[in-house]
Coordinates of C-alpha atoms and ligand atoms in Angstrom, one line a residue:
Chain K
M1 CA 69.8 129.4 122.1
T2 CA 69.3 130.1 118.4
Q3 CA 65.8 130.5 117.1
S4 CA 64.0 127.6 115.6
P5 CA 64.0 127.8 111.8
E6 CA 61.0 128.6 109.6
S7 CA 58.7 125.7 109.1
I8 CA 59.2 123.6 106.0
Q9 CA 55.8 121.9 106.3
P10 CA 54.3 123.8 103.3
Y11 CA 57.0 122.4 101.0
L12 CA 56.5 118.8 101.9
R13 CA 54.3 117.2 99.2
P14 CA 53.3 113.6 99.3
N15 CA 55.9 112.4 96.9
T16 CA 56.7 108.7 96.4
L17 CA 58.6 107.5 93.4
R18 CA 56.3 106.0 90.9
P19 CA 57.3 102.6 89.3
T20 CA 58.4 102.8 85.6
V21 CA 59.8 100.5 82.9
F22 CA 61.3 102.9 80.4
W23 CA 62.8 105.5 82.8
R24 CA 64.5 103.1 85.2
L25 CA 67.6 104.7 86.7
A26 CA 70.6 102.5 87.1
E27 CA 68.5 99.3 86.8
D28 CA 68.1 96.8 84.0
I29 CA 64.9 96.7 81.8
P30 CA 63.3 93.4 81.1
P31 CA 65.4 91.3 78.6
R32 CA 62.7 91.1 76.0
L33 CA 62.2 94.8 75.9
N34 CA 66.0 95.2 75.7
L35 CA 66.1 92.9 72.7
A36 CA 63.2 94.8 71.0
F37 CA 64.9 98.2 71.5
T38 CA 68.2 96.8 70.1
V39 CA 66.5 95.5 67.0
A40 CA 64.6 98.8 66.6
S41 CA 67.8 100.8 67.0
I42 CA 69.2 99.3 63.8
G43 CA 65.9 98.4 62.2
I44 CA 64.1 101.7 62.2
P45 CA 66.8 103.7 60.3
L46 CA 67.1 100.8 57.9
V47 CA 63.3 100.8 57.2
L48 CA 63.4 104.6 56.8
W49 CA 66.2 104.4 54.4
W50 CA 64.4 101.8 52.4
L51 CA 61.1 103.8 52.4
V52 CA 62.8 107.1 51.3
T53 CA 64.6 105.4 48.4
T54 CA 61.6 103.4 47.1
L55 CA 58.7 105.8 47.7
G56 CA 60.6 109.1 47.2
N57 CA 62.1 109.8 43.8
V58 CA 65.8 110.0 44.9
D59 CA 68.7 110.0 42.5
P60 CA 70.8 106.9 43.3
K61 CA 73.9 109.0 42.7
F62 CA 72.7 110.9 45.8
L63 CA 71.3 108.2 47.9
P64 CA 71.3 104.6 46.7
S65 CA 68.7 102.1 47.9
P66 CA 69.6 99.3 50.3
G67 CA 69.2 96.9 47.3
Q68 CA 71.7 98.8 45.2
V69 CA 74.1 98.9 48.1
I70 CA 73.8 95.1 48.5
A71 CA 74.4 94.7 44.8
A72 CA 77.5 96.9 45.0
F73 CA 78.7 94.8 47.9
G74 CA 78.3 91.6 45.9
R75 CA 80.1 93.2 43.0
L76 CA 83.1 94.3 45.1
W77 CA 83.1 91.0 47.0
N78 CA 83.2 88.9 43.9
S79 CA 85.9 90.9 42.3
G80 CA 88.0 90.4 45.4
E81 CA 88.6 94.1 45.8
L82 CA 86.6 94.4 49.0
L83 CA 88.5 91.6 50.7
Q84 CA 91.8 93.0 49.6
D85 CA 90.9 96.5 51.0
T86 CA 89.6 95.0 54.2
V87 CA 92.7 93.0 54.8
A88 CA 94.9 96.0 54.0
S89 CA 93.1 98.2 56.5
L90 CA 93.0 95.4 59.2
W91 CA 96.7 94.7 58.8
R92 CA 97.6 98.4 59.4
V93 CA 95.3 98.7 62.4
G94 CA 96.5 95.3 63.7
V95 CA 100.2 96.2 63.6
G96 CA 99.9 99.8 64.7
F97 CA 97.5 99.1 67.5
L98 CA 99.3 96.0 68.8
M99 CA 102.6 97.8 69.0
A100 CA 101.0 100.8 70.7
A101 CA 99.1 98.7 73.2
L102 CA 102.0 96.4 74.0
L103 CA 104.2 99.4 74.8
S104 CA 101.6 101.7 76.4
I105 CA 100.2 99.2 78.9
P106 CA 103.5 98.7 80.8
V107 CA 104.4 102.4 80.5
G108 CA 100.9 103.4 81.8
V109 CA 101.1 100.9 84.7
L110 CA 104.5 102.2 85.6
M111 CA 103.3 105.8 85.4
G112 CA 100.3 105.1 87.6
S113 CA 102.4 103.1 90.2
F114 CA 105.5 105.3 90.6
A115 CA 105.1 109.0 91.1
S116 CA 108.7 109.4 89.8
I117 CA 107.9 107.9 86.4
R118 CA 104.7 109.8 86.3
A119 CA 106.5 113.1 86.9
L120 CA 109.0 112.2 84.2
L121 CA 106.5 111.3 81.5
E122 CA 103.1 112.8 82.2
P123 CA 103.9 116.4 81.1
L124 CA 105.3 115.2 77.7
F125 CA 102.4 112.7 77.1
G126 CA 99.8 115.2 78.2
L127 CA 101.2 117.7 75.6
V128 CA 101.4 115.2 72.8
R129 CA 97.9 113.9 73.5
Y130 CA 96.5 117.3 72.5
M131 CA 98.2 117.2 69.1
P132 CA 95.7 115.5 66.8
A133 CA 97.3 112.5 65.2
P134 CA 96.3 113.4 61.7
A135 CA 98.3 116.7 62.1
F136 CA 101.4 114.4 62.1
I137 CA 100.7 113.2 58.5
P138 CA 102.8 115.8 56.6
L139 CA 105.7 115.0 58.9
L140 CA 105.3 111.3 58.6
I141 CA 105.2 111.5 54.8
L142 CA 108.4 113.7 55.0
Y143 CA 110.2 111.2 57.3
L144 CA 108.8 107.9 56.2
G145 CA 107.6 108.3 52.6
I146 CA 104.2 107.0 51.5
G147 CA 104.5 103.3 52.1
E148 CA 103.0 101.3 55.1
E149 CA 105.3 102.9 57.7
P150 CA 103.7 106.3 58.0
K151 CA 100.2 104.7 58.2
V152 CA 101.2 102.3 61.0
T153 CA 103.2 105.1 62.7
L154 CA 100.2 107.4 62.6
I155 CA 98.1 104.7 64.3
F156 CA 100.8 104.2 66.9
I157 CA 101.0 107.9 67.7
G158 CA 97.2 108.2 67.9
V159 CA 96.9 105.2 70.3
F160 CA 100.1 105.2 72.4
F161 CA 99.8 108.5 74.3
F162 CA 96.1 108.2 75.0
N163 CA 96.3 104.6 76.0
A164 CA 99.3 105.2 78.4
L165 CA 97.5 108.1 80.1
M166 CA 94.2 106.1 80.4
V167 CA 96.0 103.1 81.8
M168 CA 97.8 105.4 84.3
D169 CA 94.4 106.7 85.4
T170 CA 93.1 103.2 86.1
V171 CA 96.0 102.5 88.4
K172 CA 95.1 105.4 90.6
F173 CA 92.0 103.5 91.7
V174 CA 93.9 100.6 93.3
P175 CA 93.0 100.9 97.0
K176 CA 96.1 101.8 99.1
D177 CA 94.9 99.2 101.7
L178 CA 95.2 96.4 99.1
I179 CA 98.8 97.4 98.3
E180 CA 99.7 97.7 102.0
S181 CA 98.1 94.3 102.8
T182 CA 100.4 92.9 100.1
F183 CA 103.5 94.5 101.8
M184 CA 102.4 93.1 105.1
L185 CA 102.1 89.6 103.6
G186 CA 105.7 89.9 102.5
G187 CA 105.3 91.1 98.9
N188 CA 108.1 93.2 97.5
R189 CA 107.4 96.0 95.0
I190 CA 107.8 93.9 91.8
A191 CA 105.5 91.2 93.2
T192 CA 103.0 93.8 94.2
L193 CA 103.1 95.4 90.8
L194 CA 102.7 92.2 88.9
Q195 CA 100.5 90.2 91.1
V196 CA 98.2 92.8 92.7
I197 CA 98.2 96.1 90.8
F198 CA 98.2 94.6 87.3
P199 CA 95.3 92.1 87.9
Y200 CA 93.4 94.8 89.7
V201 CA 93.6 97.2 86.7
L202 CA 93.2 94.6 84.0
P203 CA 89.5 95.3 83.4
G204 CA 90.3 99.0 83.2
I205 CA 93.2 98.3 80.7
L206 CA 90.9 96.2 78.5
D207 CA 88.4 99.0 78.5
A208 CA 91.0 101.6 77.6
C209 CA 92.2 99.4 74.7
R210 CA 88.6 99.0 73.5
I211 CA 88.1 102.8 73.4
N212 CA 91.5 103.4 71.7
L213 CA 90.9 100.7 69.1
A214 CA 88.0 102.8 67.9
A215 CA 90.5 105.6 67.5
A216 CA 92.9 103.4 65.6
W217 CA 90.2 102.3 63.3
Q218 CA 89.3 105.9 62.5
L219 CA 93.0 106.8 61.9
V220 CA 93.6 104.0 59.4
I221 CA 90.7 105.3 57.3
V222 CA 92.1 108.9 57.5
S223 CA 95.6 107.7 56.6
E224 CA 94.2 105.9 53.5
L225 CA 92.2 108.8 52.3
I226 CA 95.5 110.6 51.7
A227 CA 97.8 108.2 50.1
A228 CA 97.2 104.5 49.5
T229 CA 96.7 102.0 46.7
E230 CA 94.3 99.8 48.7
G231 CA 92.3 99.9 51.9
L232 CA 88.7 100.8 52.9
G233 CA 89.5 104.4 53.2
R234 CA 91.1 104.4 49.8
R235 CA 88.0 102.6 48.4
I236 CA 85.7 105.4 49.7
S237 CA 87.8 108.2 48.3
V238 CA 88.0 106.6 44.9
A239 CA 84.3 105.8 44.9
G240 CA 83.7 109.4 45.7
R241 CA 85.8 110.6 42.8
F242 CA 83.7 108.5 40.4
L243 CA 80.4 109.2 42.0
K244 CA 79.9 105.6 42.9
T245 CA 77.7 106.5 45.9
D246 CA 76.7 102.8 46.5
E247 CA 80.3 101.9 47.0
I248 CA 80.8 104.7 49.5
F249 CA 77.9 103.2 51.4
V250 CA 79.5 99.7 51.2
G251 CA 82.8 101.0 52.5
L252 CA 81.1 102.9 55.4
I253 CA 79.0 100.0 56.4
V254 CA 81.9 97.5 56.3
I255 CA 84.0 99.9 58.4
G256 CA 81.2 100.2 61.0
V257 CA 80.5 96.5 61.2
I258 CA 84.2 95.6 61.7
G259 CA 84.6 98.3 64.3
L260 CA 81.5 97.1 66.2
S261 CA 82.8 93.5 66.0
F262 CA 86.0 94.6 67.6
D263 CA 84.1 96.3 70.3
L264 CA 82.0 93.3 71.0
L265 CA 85.0 91.1 71.0
F266 CA 86.7 93.3 73.7
Q267 CA 83.5 93.3 75.8
Y268 CA 83.4 89.5 75.5
L269 CA 87.1 89.2 76.5
L270 CA 86.4 91.5 79.5
R271 CA 83.5 89.4 80.6
I272 CA 85.2 86.1 80.5
S273 CA 88.6 87.2 81.8
C274 CA 87.4 89.4 84.7
K275 CA 84.2 87.8 86.0
W276 CA 85.1 89.2 89.4
A277 CA 84.8 92.8 88.2
S278 CA 81.1 92.5 87.1
Q279 CA 78.5 94.2 89.3
K280 CA 76.4 91.0 89.5
R281 CA 77.0 88.5 92.2
Chain E
M1 CA 109.4 91.5 126.0
Y2 CA 107.9 90.3 122.8
L3 CA 106.4 93.4 121.4
K4 CA 107.9 96.6 122.8
I5 CA 107.2 100.2 122.0
N6 CA 109.7 102.6 123.3
S7 CA 108.9 106.3 123.8
L8 CA 107.3 106.5 120.4
H9 CA 106.3 109.9 119.0
K10 CA 104.6 110.7 115.8
N11 CA 104.0 114.1 114.2
F12 CA 102.4 114.9 110.9
S13 CA 103.2 118.2 109.2
T14 CA 100.0 119.9 108.1
K15 CA 99.2 123.3 106.7
N16 CA 98.7 124.6 110.2
G17 CA 102.1 123.4 111.3
P18 CA 103.1 120.1 112.9
L19 CA 100.3 118.0 114.4
V20 CA 101.4 115.8 117.3
V21 CA 99.3 112.6 117.0
L22 CA 101.2 110.2 119.3
K23 CA 103.2 111.4 122.3
D24 CA 105.6 109.2 124.3
I25 CA 103.8 105.8 123.8
N26 CA 105.4 103.0 125.8
M27 CA 104.0 99.4 125.8
D28 CA 105.4 96.1 126.8
I29 CA 103.6 93.0 125.5
E30 CA 104.5 89.4 126.3
Q31 CA 104.2 86.5 124.0
G32 CA 100.7 85.1 123.9
E33 CA 99.0 88.2 125.2
F34 CA 95.7 89.5 123.8
I35 CA 96.0 93.2 124.0
C36 CA 93.3 95.8 123.1
A37 CA 94.0 99.5 122.7
V38 CA 90.9 101.6 123.1
G39 CA 90.5 105.2 122.3
A40 CA 88.0 107.6 120.8
S41 CA 87.9 108.4 117.1
G42 CA 90.9 110.5 116.2
S43 CA 93.0 109.4 119.2
G44 CA 95.7 108.0 116.9
K45 CA 94.9 104.3 117.1
S46 CA 95.3 103.6 113.4
T47 CA 98.5 105.7 113.4
L48 CA 99.9 103.7 116.3
L49 CA 99.1 100.4 114.5
R50 CA 100.8 101.6 111.3
Q51 CA 104.0 102.3 113.2
I52 CA 103.9 98.7 114.6
A53 CA 103.1 97.4 111.1
G54 CA 106.0 99.4 109.7
L55 CA 103.8 101.0 107.1
D56 CA 104.8 104.4 108.5
R57 CA 107.9 105.5 110.4
P58 CA 107.8 107.0 113.9
S59 CA 109.1 110.6 114.3
S60 CA 111.1 109.3 117.2
G61 CA 111.2 106.2 119.4
E62 CA 111.1 102.6 118.2
V63 CA 109.0 99.4 117.9
R64 CA 110.6 96.1 118.5
V65 CA 109.1 92.7 117.8
D66 CA 111.0 89.8 119.3
G67 CA 114.0 92.1 119.9
K68 CA 114.2 93.3 116.3
V69 CA 113.6 97.0 115.5
I70 CA 110.8 97.4 113.0
S71 CA 111.9 99.4 109.9
G72 CA 109.3 98.4 107.4
P73 CA 106.3 96.1 106.7
G74 CA 106.9 92.4 106.8
P75 CA 105.2 89.0 107.2
D76 CA 106.3 88.5 110.8
R77 CA 103.4 90.8 111.6
G78 CA 100.0 89.7 110.3
M79 CA 97.6 92.6 109.7
V80 CA 93.9 92.8 109.5
F81 CA 92.7 96.2 108.3
Q82 CA 89.6 98.2 109.3
H83 CA 88.3 97.9 105.7
Y84 CA 88.0 94.8 103.6
T85 CA 91.2 94.1 101.8
L86 CA 90.7 90.8 100.1
Y87 CA 91.9 90.5 96.5
P88 CA 88.6 90.6 94.6
W89 CA 89.8 88.4 91.6
M90 CA 91.0 85.6 93.8
D91 CA 88.7 83.1 95.4
V92 CA 88.8 82.5 99.2
Q93 CA 91.4 79.7 98.9
K94 CA 93.8 81.8 96.7
N95 CA 93.4 84.8 99.0
T96 CA 94.4 82.7 102.0
E97 CA 97.4 81.2 100.1
F98 CA 98.6 84.5 98.7
G99 CA 101.0 85.5 101.5
L100 CA 102.6 82.0 101.3
K101 CA 102.9 82.3 97.5
L102 CA 104.7 85.7 98.0
L103 CA 107.1 83.9 100.4
G104 CA 107.8 81.2 97.8
V105 CA 106.2 78.3 99.7
P106 CA 105.6 75.3 97.4
K107 CA 102.1 74.9 96.0
K108 CA 101.2 71.8 97.9
V109 CA 102.4 73.0 101.3
R110 CA 100.7 76.4 100.9
R111 CA 97.4 74.7 99.8
E112 CA 97.4 72.5 102.9
Q113 CA 98.3 75.4 105.2
A114 CA 95.6 77.7 103.7
S115 CA 93.0 74.9 104.0
Y116 CA 93.9 74.4 107.6
Y117 CA 93.4 78.0 108.5
L118 CA 90.2 78.2 106.4
S119 CA 88.9 75.4 108.6
V120 CA 90.1 77.3 111.7
V121 CA 87.9 80.3 110.7
G122 CA 85.1 77.9 109.6
L123 CA 85.1 78.8 105.9
T124 CA 86.1 75.5 104.3
Q125 CA 83.0 75.2 102.3
F126 CA 83.5 78.7 100.9
A127 CA 87.0 78.0 99.5
K128 CA 85.9 78.5 95.9
A129 CA 83.8 81.6 96.5
L130 CA 84.8 85.1 95.4
P131 CA 85.1 87.9 98.0
K132 CA 82.0 89.7 96.6
Q133 CA 79.9 86.6 97.4
L134 CA 80.8 86.8 101.1
S135 CA 79.2 88.7 104.0
G136 CA 81.2 91.3 105.9
G137 CA 82.0 89.0 108.8
M138 CA 83.1 86.2 106.4
K139 CA 85.4 88.6 104.6
Q140 CA 87.1 89.6 107.9
R141 CA 87.5 85.9 108.8
V142 CA 89.2 85.3 105.4
A143 CA 91.4 88.2 106.1
I144 CA 92.3 86.7 109.5
A145 CA 93.0 83.3 107.9
R146 CA 95.2 85.0 105.3
A147 CA 97.2 86.8 108.1
L148 CA 97.5 83.6 110.2
A149 CA 98.5 81.4 107.3
S150 CA 102.0 83.1 107.3
E151 CA 102.3 82.2 111.0
P152 CA 103.2 85.7 112.1
K153 CA 104.6 86.6 115.5
V154 CA 101.9 89.1 116.2
L155 CA 98.4 89.6 114.8
L156 CA 97.6 93.3 114.4
M157 CA 94.0 94.2 114.0
D158 CA 92.5 97.7 113.3
E159 CA 88.9 97.8 114.4
P160 CA 88.3 94.6 112.4
F161 CA 84.7 94.2 113.5
G162 CA 83.7 97.9 113.5
A163 CA 81.5 97.5 110.4
L164 CA 79.6 94.4 111.7
D165 CA 76.2 94.2 113.4
I166 CA 76.1 93.3 117.1
H167 CA 75.3 89.6 116.6
T168 CA 77.9 89.0 114.0
K169 CA 80.3 90.9 116.2
E170 CA 79.5 88.7 119.1
S171 CA 80.1 85.5 117.2
M172 CA 83.4 87.0 115.9
H173 CA 84.4 87.6 119.5
E174 CA 83.8 84.0 120.5
F175 CA 85.7 83.0 117.4
M176 CA 88.6 85.3 118.3
L177 CA 88.8 83.9 121.9
D178 CA 88.7 80.3 120.6
L179 CA 91.4 81.1 118.0
W180 CA 93.6 82.7 120.7
N181 CA 93.2 79.7 123.0
R182 CA 94.0 77.3 120.2
T183 CA 96.9 79.1 118.6
N184 CA 98.3 81.0 121.5
I185 CA 99.2 83.8 119.1
T186 CA 100.0 87.3 120.3
I187 CA 97.2 89.7 119.3
F188 CA 97.3 93.5 119.3
M189 CA 93.8 94.8 118.5
I190 CA 92.5 98.3 118.2
T191 CA 88.9 99.2 118.9
H192 CA 86.8 102.1 120.1
D193 CA 84.3 99.6 121.6
V194 CA 85.1 99.3 125.3
E195 CA 82.9 96.2 125.9
E196 CA 84.8 94.5 123.0
A197 CA 88.1 95.3 124.6
V198 CA 87.2 94.1 128.1
F199 CA 85.6 90.9 126.8
L200 CA 88.5 90.0 124.6
A201 CA 91.7 91.3 126.1
N202 CA 93.8 90.1 129.0
R203 CA 95.2 93.7 129.1
V204 CA 93.8 97.0 127.9
Y205 CA 95.6 100.2 127.0
A206 CA 93.3 103.3 127.1
L207 CA 94.5 106.0 124.8
G208 CA 93.8 109.7 125.3
A209 CA 93.4 112.0 122.4
R210 CA 95.2 115.1 121.1
P211 CA 97.9 114.1 121.5
G212 CA 97.5 110.3 121.7
T213 CA 99.0 109.1 125.0
V214 CA 98.6 106.0 127.1
R215 CA 96.3 107.2 129.9
K216 CA 95.8 103.9 131.6
E217 CA 96.9 100.3 131.5
M218 CA 94.5 97.8 132.9
T219 CA 94.9 94.0 133.4
I220 CA 91.5 92.3 132.9
K221 CA 90.7 89.3 135.1
L222 CA 87.3 87.9 134.4
P223 CA 85.8 84.8 136.0
N224 CA 85.2 83.3 132.6
R225 CA 85.0 84.4 128.9
N226 CA 81.5 83.3 128.0
S227 CA 79.1 86.0 126.8
S228 CA 77.3 85.6 130.1
V229 CA 80.2 87.3 131.8
K230 CA 79.0 90.5 130.3
R231 CA 76.3 90.6 133.0
H232 CA 78.9 90.0 135.7
S233 CA 79.7 92.9 138.1
T234 CA 83.5 92.5 137.5
F235 CA 82.9 93.1 133.8
H236 CA 80.8 96.2 134.5
D237 CA 83.5 97.6 136.8
Y238 CA 86.1 97.4 134.1
R239 CA 83.8 98.7 131.5
D240 CA 82.6 101.6 133.6
E241 CA 86.1 102.6 134.6
L242 CA 87.2 102.7 130.9
M243 CA 84.0 104.5 129.9
D244 CA 84.5 107.2 132.5
L245 CA 88.1 107.6 131.3
M246 CA 87.1 108.0 127.7
R247 CA 84.2 110.4 128.6
Q248 CA 86.8 112.5 130.5
H249 CA 89.1 112.5 127.5
G250 CA 86.2 113.5 125.3
K251 CA 85.4 116.5 127.5
E252 CA 89.0 117.6 127.5
A253 CA 89.2 117.3 123.8
V254 CA 86.0 119.4 123.4
A255 CA 87.3 121.9 125.8
M256 CA 90.6 122.2 123.8
A257 CA 88.9 122.5 120.4
Ligands
ATP301 N1 98.9 111.1 107.1 C1 98.4 112.0 107.9 N2 98.6 113.3 107.8 C2 98.1 114.2 108.6 N3 97.4 113.9 109.7 C3 97.1 112.6 109.9 C4 97.6 111.6 109.0 N4 97.1 110.4 109.5 C5 96.4 110.6 110.6 N5 96.4 112.0 110.8 C6 95.7 112.6 112.0 O1 96.0 111.9 113.1 C7 94.9 111.8 114.0 C8 94.6 110.4 114.4 O2 94.2 109.6 113.2 P1 94.0 108.0 113.3 O3 93.5 107.6 112.0 O4 95.2 107.4 113.9 O5 92.8 108.0 114.4 P2 92.0 106.7 114.9 O6 92.1 106.7 116.4 O7 92.4 105.5 114.2 O8 90.5 107.1 114.5 P3 89.3 106.2 114.1 O9 88.8 105.5 115.3 O10 88.3 107.2 113.5 O11 89.8 105.2 113.1 C9 93.7 112.4 113.3 O12 93.5 113.7 113.8 C10 94.2 112.5 111.8 O13 93.6 113.7 111.2
MG302 MG1 91.4 104.2 112.7

């Protein structure tokens, strides 16, 4: 027989987990507290900003006050420039992202489902994914000029490869038993792909699109910083040139708010279309 | 013979060379029989069932259902897996209908068929529930209803009640016997639970491990099939004989390891 091991008694401390509200692990906090924290998350920086600009003696060319930014917002809104810029940026993102999503979702599902298609495409996509999309700008200008095409193409490149690979990854999580059950019930491969694999990964697809829409939104701003006559990115770079710091802030805030709205919209879509996927019963 | 397994062998190639999992399996099963195959963990039970299902191909030998050699998965064999395999986004009704939908059965017909089998498994009032709202036993009953709805020639089951507690398991046993009496379907069920096998089956195959072979075939004749029969000496005799057999296999397996 082997010897009995050294006693662990000295290490055993009375050690029950104490209850907590703030440090709950993988558990919800009370809804009221949640709301309070959400308000504080935006409110505190806003108040700080307001305090620094009113109490401190800050040059508005360096840091405009919230009031000045609101005034600049009104000015740009009334002149119609802000709307024009926003529409221009939204249009580019809309076209580039939609084309990329519509193409990358089926390609990603096919790559995830068929090892043959994966072997054919994954090396190429994996390589292109590591080329930052903005690095394509000189080529795109060379090939496509400075109109809308290079901007939309930039967004397409930046979204397509990432989205296809992320969608592919979600397909890997489809349980093999579920696919085999479908075969046993008489499903052929196409029916299994369309009626089992696709619905199963739909929440994952929506999530991948949500993340890549953020990337698309960043790329449109980058593309406009370089060559554009209108757009939110263009607005910021012009404002910078003329030291209109308040307009830079307007641009940044509008970009952030629109991006966040997209995000919330996707989360909402996910919640209503895939109730089954939520953790709650 | 309705379900026939002819000198079936199955090898897997592994890093340490070929692994013989099933060796010369022969089984003859008549229509309407309730067969249980018992064996210890790792004896190749799931592997055997996958060959019958057509989800995997034998290294040699063949499986025939109603005279036809099995070459792939198909709806003439209903399958209930060891793990829960309901479609999580479909409610219970849609899950039960799904096989019929795949076969192109018109909506109205498949709705009635599914409703009938949901009533057979006693889940009519849960037709609109999602799988995540069901208990484990209910999920397996839906899986059984889904398999039965396509009116398969055999129902294949891989330790379907392995994850259930003893009371739920017992009520599932009564349910299975009732179902078998009413539908007279051929059932081939795999289990490692000897009592389950003796209570349910009219014939039991005991499998030995490494490689998996049929060690014993036993026809079960019980005075009745109520749960009280488990206290009957005939039941004990069958159970003890199978237990001894499995214990012996276990020793051999340990000695070989
Ligand atoms: N695809 C495979 N490749 C290699 N070896 C496999 C494969 N599938 C099964 N095996 C081996 O075959 C043996 C039998 O496996 P199987 O799953 O059929 O056992 P089982 O009797 O169903 O066990 P359990 O009761 O635990 O479910 C095991 O030793 C396993 O490692
Ligand atoms: Mg098994």
